[in-house]
Every structure is written in C-alpha cells, then in structure tokens.
Amino acid sequence: MSQLSTQIPEGYVKVFSRPRSLSDAKYTYCPGCHHGIIGRLIAEAIDELGIQERAVGVAPVGCAVFLFRFYNVDFVQAAHGRACAVATGLKRASPNLIVFTYQGDGDLAAIGTAETVHAANRGENFTVIFVNNQIYGMTGGEMAPTTLPGQRTVTCPEGRDVKLTGHPLKVSEMLAQLDGPVYITRQAVYDARHIQMAKKAILKAFRNQAEGKGFSLVEIVADCPTNFQMSPVEANRWVVEKALQYFPLGDLKVKED
Amino acid sequence: MELGVIFAGFGGQGILLAGKVLARAGMDQGLEVTWLPSYGPEMRGGTANCTVVLADQPIGSPIVDAPRALVAMNLPSLDRFEPRVAAEGLIVYNGSLIPRDPKREDVQGIPVPVNDIARELGNARVINMVALGALVRASGVVPLEAVVAAMAREMRERGRDRLIEINRQALERGFNEAEKLLGDR
Amino acid sequence: MSRVLMRGNEAIAEAAIRAGLKCYFSYPITPQGELVEYMARELPKRGGVFLQAESEVAAINMVYGAAAAGVRTMTSSSSPGNSLKQEGISYLAGARLPAVIVNVMRGGPGLGNIAPAQGDYFQATKGGGHGDYRLIVLAPSTVPEAAQLVMLAFDLSDRYRVPAMILTDGMLGQMMEPVELPPPVDEATIPEKPWALTGAKGRPPNVVRSFELEPRKLKEMNLVLQETYREIEENEVRWEEVETEDAEILLVAHGTVGRIVKTVVRQARKEGIKAGLLRPISLWPFPYGPLRRLAERVPTVLTVELSAGQMWEDVRLAVEGRAKTPFFGELGGVVPTPREILSEVKKHVPA
C-alpha cells in the first residue's frame, strides 16, 4: 500500500492533516456516505481535548462495525444495540476513561432502545454519537425506525406505510423529556457550516463527560447514498429536503449547571 | 445424632425465624445444621414452613422424609405434616388454634397454647418463640441458654434489641410448658 | 475464623466480594433475590459498583463492558433471566473476557416456577448462545462449597479468559448453612490484564472484540478458544467420590441432588446395599475420565437429576456401554426425597 508523504516541503505551512486519533486504515464506507465525516469529527474532538490516551470507543453493529480500525484509541465491539449497556459497564468500572458509543438508527433506536433510554435516564457519564440515516445500511437497505413515511426500502418496497409500521422514531425528542441527560442535540454534516456546528456539538458532548456532567447525545442526520439508490449529491439533498422535515436540527436539551 | 424438624404455620407466625434461631443455636453448639425454607411468591398471609436439620456429622439431604419433630402452628400444618413424623417422634402443636390432638399413637404430642401465652406476655408476635421453647425442652437437642443467646443475636442484628427480653420470656414459658407436660408423665 | 449461618445466595454474594468483585449488574428475579439485595447493601460499602440493570440483556452487556475494562465483574439470575443473557455470554466467550455468571435454576421451560430444578444443564454446559464456545461450569452442593467455588470461578475465569458459571438451584440459594468464609483475596495476586481497555497510553490501542470478517482469521480466533478449552479439560476437572471403592451401584448427581444422594448412600449402606456416589463439581469440564474408570467395575450407574436427563447424556458418553445406565429424574421443581431415590436404587440392585 502506498503511503502519502507527510513531509512538509520547505516554505510550506501545514494547515490540514489527519487527526492523530485517526489510524492509517482506510474507511470502508461508501462514497458520499456521511459516516466518514462524522468519524473524522470525533477524532478531531479527541485530539483537541487531549483525551486520546484515555478514550475508549464502543463500536456498534452496522456500517460502523469496523470503527475500531479507524482510531488510535482503545475499542470494544458491542453486540447489536447493546453499546449503551457496554459503555455503562466500562465507565462504571473505570470512571477515568472517556467513553463514547457510535451507533446507527437500527442499533440505537430499534434493537437497543431500552439500553439507550435507560442509560440516558440514569444520566450515565458517557457520550453517544447517534447517526440517523433513516435506513439499515450494512444489511442491505431495510426499513429503520427512522425511515420517513413513504420512503422506499427493501422491506417497505411500496414506501413506509405509517399505519402498518409506525412513524419515524424521534429519539432525541424522546430523550430530551428525561431528567437524566445533560445535552441532547441534533446536527447534520451536509455542508461545511453544519460540519462545523456538528463538530462543536461533539466537542461539547465530550467536554461534558470530561467535566463529569453526565449523559450527552449528538444525533447526526445523515445520508446513505447506496441504499437510497442515489448519487452522493442527491443523497445529500435528500437530507436537507426530506429528512430534516422530520428531524429538525438544533439543541433539544441543554442543562447548564 | 441427626434431628430433622419441620416448623409449619401461617405466613406471619414467625415460622422461618423460629427455625433459624434453632439452626443458629445448633451451629453455636458445634453441630452441623441446615435450614431450608419453603419459598413461594407470597410475601405475607400464605402458608410457610421450614425444615431444620441438626447433626453431629456432615448433613447430606436438607430435605427430610420423616422428621423427628414437628412444630405445627395451625391445623392445616398438623393435617399436612403429622403423617410424615417419624415413629417415636415429637409433635409440638398450637393448642390455642388447633382443635384436635395428633391422631398418631406412635408419636408424642405436646400441646402448647402459644397464642394464649403470648397474649399473657403482652406481645402476640412471640408465639414462635413459645413454640420453639417447648420444642427445645421436648427434644433436648440444644440447651435453652444457647437458643436464648442465638435469639438475642438475631434480634440485635435486626435492630430489635428491645424485643430480646420478651422473646427470652417466651422461650422460657414454652420450655416450662413442655416441662410441665413431660414432667407429668 | 468463626462460622456464620448464611443463605446460599448471600454466601455467593459475600464470596464474590471477597474475590475482589468490583462491578455487579443484575435484574431482579426469584429465587436469587437475596443475592441482588446483598450486593445492593454490601458492594458499594466495600468499594464496588452495584447497578440494577433495566433488563437481563443490559446486565450481561454491562458485565461485558466492565470485563473489558479489566475488573472482576459478575451477574446473577435465574433460569428465564439466564436465557436472556445468552447473547452476552456468547460475546464474552468470543471476546475472551473473564466474568462470573450465577444461575440459580428454577423450574422451566418458559416462566415455569420458582422451585429448584436443574433443567439448564444443557444451556450451561453445551453453550446456550450461538457459536462454538464453552463456559467453565461449577455446581456447588452446599452453601460453604458455593462460597468456595465462587472464588475459584473468578480465578479460573481470569486465568483462562473464559467466562465461568456457578450453576445452582433455588434450594441451595434459599437454604442456610454454616459457612466459614475464606479471607478476601489479595488483589495484588489477581493476574495482570494487558489486553484490558485502560486507554492507549504508551502502547498501541487494545481492541476487545469477537468480530472478524475474514473466515481464516475467525478460524484462528476459534482455534485459540478450542486450545484453551482443551487445556481446561486437562487441568480443571473436579468431582467428589463417596463410598465408591466397593460400590455395586454408582449414583451420579450434581448440586443439591448430589448432597441428597449422600444421605441415600448412607441409608442404602445401612440396608446392606453397596451404593456409591460420583458428584461432578465441574459440569464442564465434565469428569468423563473418573466416571469411565468407575464404570469399568461398577455394573450399574444411576443418574439422578432434577431434569428429564440432561446430565445423563454426559454420563452415557462417559460410560460408553461399560455399565447399565438407568435414570431417575424429577421435573417441574419437584425435588425427590432420599427415600424416593433409595427405592429407585433398590430397583437396580439384586434383592
């Protein structure tokens, strides 16, 4: 495998580079998928807060199943949906670790609903990055709890019929009702401005943990060009024009002390 | 030596505690002991029983086919367990509530009006210790002082120090009641 | 050290704390409620974490997280709850995480009841979850032995990086017996866990996982497990024999039935029947060898269980036709008395 040179020629100033917390492994995500951007934002946040040596990630089952390869931090692989329970065990055992889970909508909002709600309600002091792309990616584009009404997937080929399969699950709105969490926010990464906003949210969520404040969740409304059967540009547009209709951006809960 | 005792009655009659105090006294005397409760989903008001085994050698089964002694606090308990008592065994039964004597002729029946005695003592809840006192006298398996000491420690651990004295009196009254009956024979 | 009268459930809890337990997670279920209550009361006072989980599934995954952090961790439940834990147990086994799981068995299948039973033997010893894995399964027959085996379970689990299970039943959980508690473990003697997730400081990142997409690599991961299992089979078989020297009928029983059978052996001998007992203490690894050796000379090997014959399959695998292998089992939470077992014994010995 050829490596890009990291040597900076004389007279040049380095303005952009790979975060230290990201490993050299190549992403396994599809072109145009937002996971890559989100993954990088987490690494930048870890670097900026100087917590690489005590960070532990909890990898989900889903497209991010290989997450542990992409970071220079300790990682544990959780069973599908159980990341918040695993993170609870880790953090309770070693409160000095900075623990984060990274979960998709199937993992966090379907099979892992109970673990998520109860960890949030207990105010567990860890950070959840929740990638809501309205579909099951890795298994082949099935309907997710967050799939939009009318949206076609391989398991709702005529489009999601809310009478049969319910409505898009608004996890962040639900969790914001609880007393446990300190920070629940919904962000997106479809353009540069929103990437910067999402980065700030991720930083805040990690900082909350480092300061011992409690449970923070950053939902990121993302795309899935492959399973949407769209080009990256079209999928990006879908987020703005369709997904955000159901999942409006902004802070849902900010508990200041 | 191996003595199996079944304590049986209504939930709330202190059956399990009476068995535990006996087991504890036996342990303090250097015996091997087991205490096995019947357990059910009811918290209060159902039936309760426990089996206590005291032995001078390691105990195999905590379940006893033919107990050497039965403490029956109500009629259903006497009906249920009387047939199982070993020949030449003992039945201490609550004369205040049970309107009949044991039907068996090969066992020693010891009626003790535990509710009446407890009422005289001023606390209806000490019926279990009255019955245990009678059993201790009738079986002779452990000295009364050991049982009083075990009861006192049990009460202290439960934060019920103020109940030690009345329970001590209950044990003694039960012991003396059996003494009266057995001495007569 | 003086003896204390304790319930099985409480002795298990106390022994676990003395073994250096740091994190305990569980969900309430009868008949192991006293274990949870004891932990809630005692563990936080003694520097550990007690957390009541929202489900059995969450509890076992919290154990998975705490085990990944490198601490001694445990969960406990009873049969239906243990079924829910199977997913997490398979992950623990696959990720080679040490942990102790206590199953205080009750009558099944389904909701069953809360009376003592041994119907989870297959689930415990043959792998209740998915994949090729084993648990170290220890079956105590008395309250003091339960305390002792809990401490052993932590040691073996750490040494081999294999989850260990204490398989017992409601009778032992609920009953009281005098226990001489072992002294607390010197934590300096607990093996180092260089694989634990402590933060990638001055070393490459550690990853705890059972996941490996590439079949050949997953095969290698499996072979490591299998090698470990062979090593455990070599070193950790535990059993007790009672009056086997001249036995004409050998009873095989585990856990609380094992102790009931001790009374049966005593009564049978009083009546002139040369009965003996082999009581497997490690249900996995099962004492195939010791049982096979006895079957060379004992004509009848009678298995007694609170199940329809789950351990009986292992008995027959050990005996391999060397002796007759009748079976006597009870179901649904019914516990046979010594007399009932003795009359069964009499059916199989010449009058």
Coordinates of C-alpha atoms in Angstrom, one line a residue, chain B residues 58-63 65, chain C residues 118 141-142 171 240-244 249-269 273-280 301-306 311 328-329 335-345:
Chain B
P58 CA -21.9 -33.5 57.8
I59 CA -25.5 -33.3 56.5
G60 CA -26.5 -34.8 53.2
S61 CA -30.1 -34.1 52.5
P62 CA -31.6 -30.9 53.9
I63 CA -34.9 -32.5 52.9
D65 CA -38.6 -37.8 54.7
Chain C
Q118 CA -31.6 -28.5 37.0
S141 CA -23.8 -28.8 46.6
T142 CA -23.6 -27.0 50.0
M171 CA -32.8 -24.9 47.1
E240 CA -16.2 -35.9 44.6
E241 CA -16.5 -39.6 45.2
V242 CA -18.3 -41.1 48.2
E243 CA -18.0 -44.8 49.0
T244 CA -17.1 -45.8 45.5
I249 CA -24.3 -49.3 42.2
L250 CA -22.9 -45.9 41.5
L251 CA -25.1 -42.8 41.6
V252 CA -24.2 -39.7 39.7
A253 CA -25.8 -36.5 40.8
H254 CA -24.7 -32.9 40.9
G255 CA -25.5 -29.9 43.0
T256 CA -28.2 -30.2 45.6
V257 CA -29.3 -33.6 44.3
G258 CA -25.7 -34.6 44.9
R259 CA -26.0 -33.9 48.6
I260 CA -29.4 -35.6 48.9
V261 CA -27.8 -38.7 47.3
K262 CA -25.1 -38.6 50.1
T263 CA -28.0 -39.4 52.5
V264 CA -29.3 -42.0 50.1
V265 CA -25.8 -43.7 50.1
R266 CA -25.7 -43.7 53.9
Q267 CA -29.2 -45.2 54.1
A268 CA -28.6 -47.8 51.4
R269 CA -25.4 -49.0 53.1
I273 CA -26.7 -52.1 49.6
K274 CA -23.2 -51.1 48.4
A275 CA -24.1 -47.7 46.9
G276 CA -21.6 -45.0 46.0
L277 CA -21.7 -41.5 44.6
L278 CA -19.8 -39.6 42.0
R279 CA -20.7 -36.0 42.2
P280 CA -19.4 -33.9 39.3
V301 CA -24.5 -46.3 37.1
L302 CA -27.8 -44.5 38.1
T303 CA -28.1 -40.8 37.2
V304 CA -30.3 -38.7 39.4
E305 CA -31.3 -35.2 38.3
L306 CA -33.9 -32.5 38.5
M311 CA -26.5 -34.7 32.5
F328 CA -34.2 -41.2 37.7
G329 CA -35.3 -37.6 37.3
V335 CA -37.3 -32.5 44.5
P336 CA -37.1 -36.2 45.3
T337 CA -36.6 -37.1 48.9
P338 CA -33.9 -39.6 50.0
R339 CA -36.5 -42.3 50.5
E340 CA -37.8 -41.9 46.9
I341 CA -34.3 -42.1 45.5
L342 CA -33.5 -45.1 47.7
S343 CA -36.5 -47.0 46.4
E344 CA -35.3 -46.2 42.8
V345 CA -31.8 -47.6 43.8

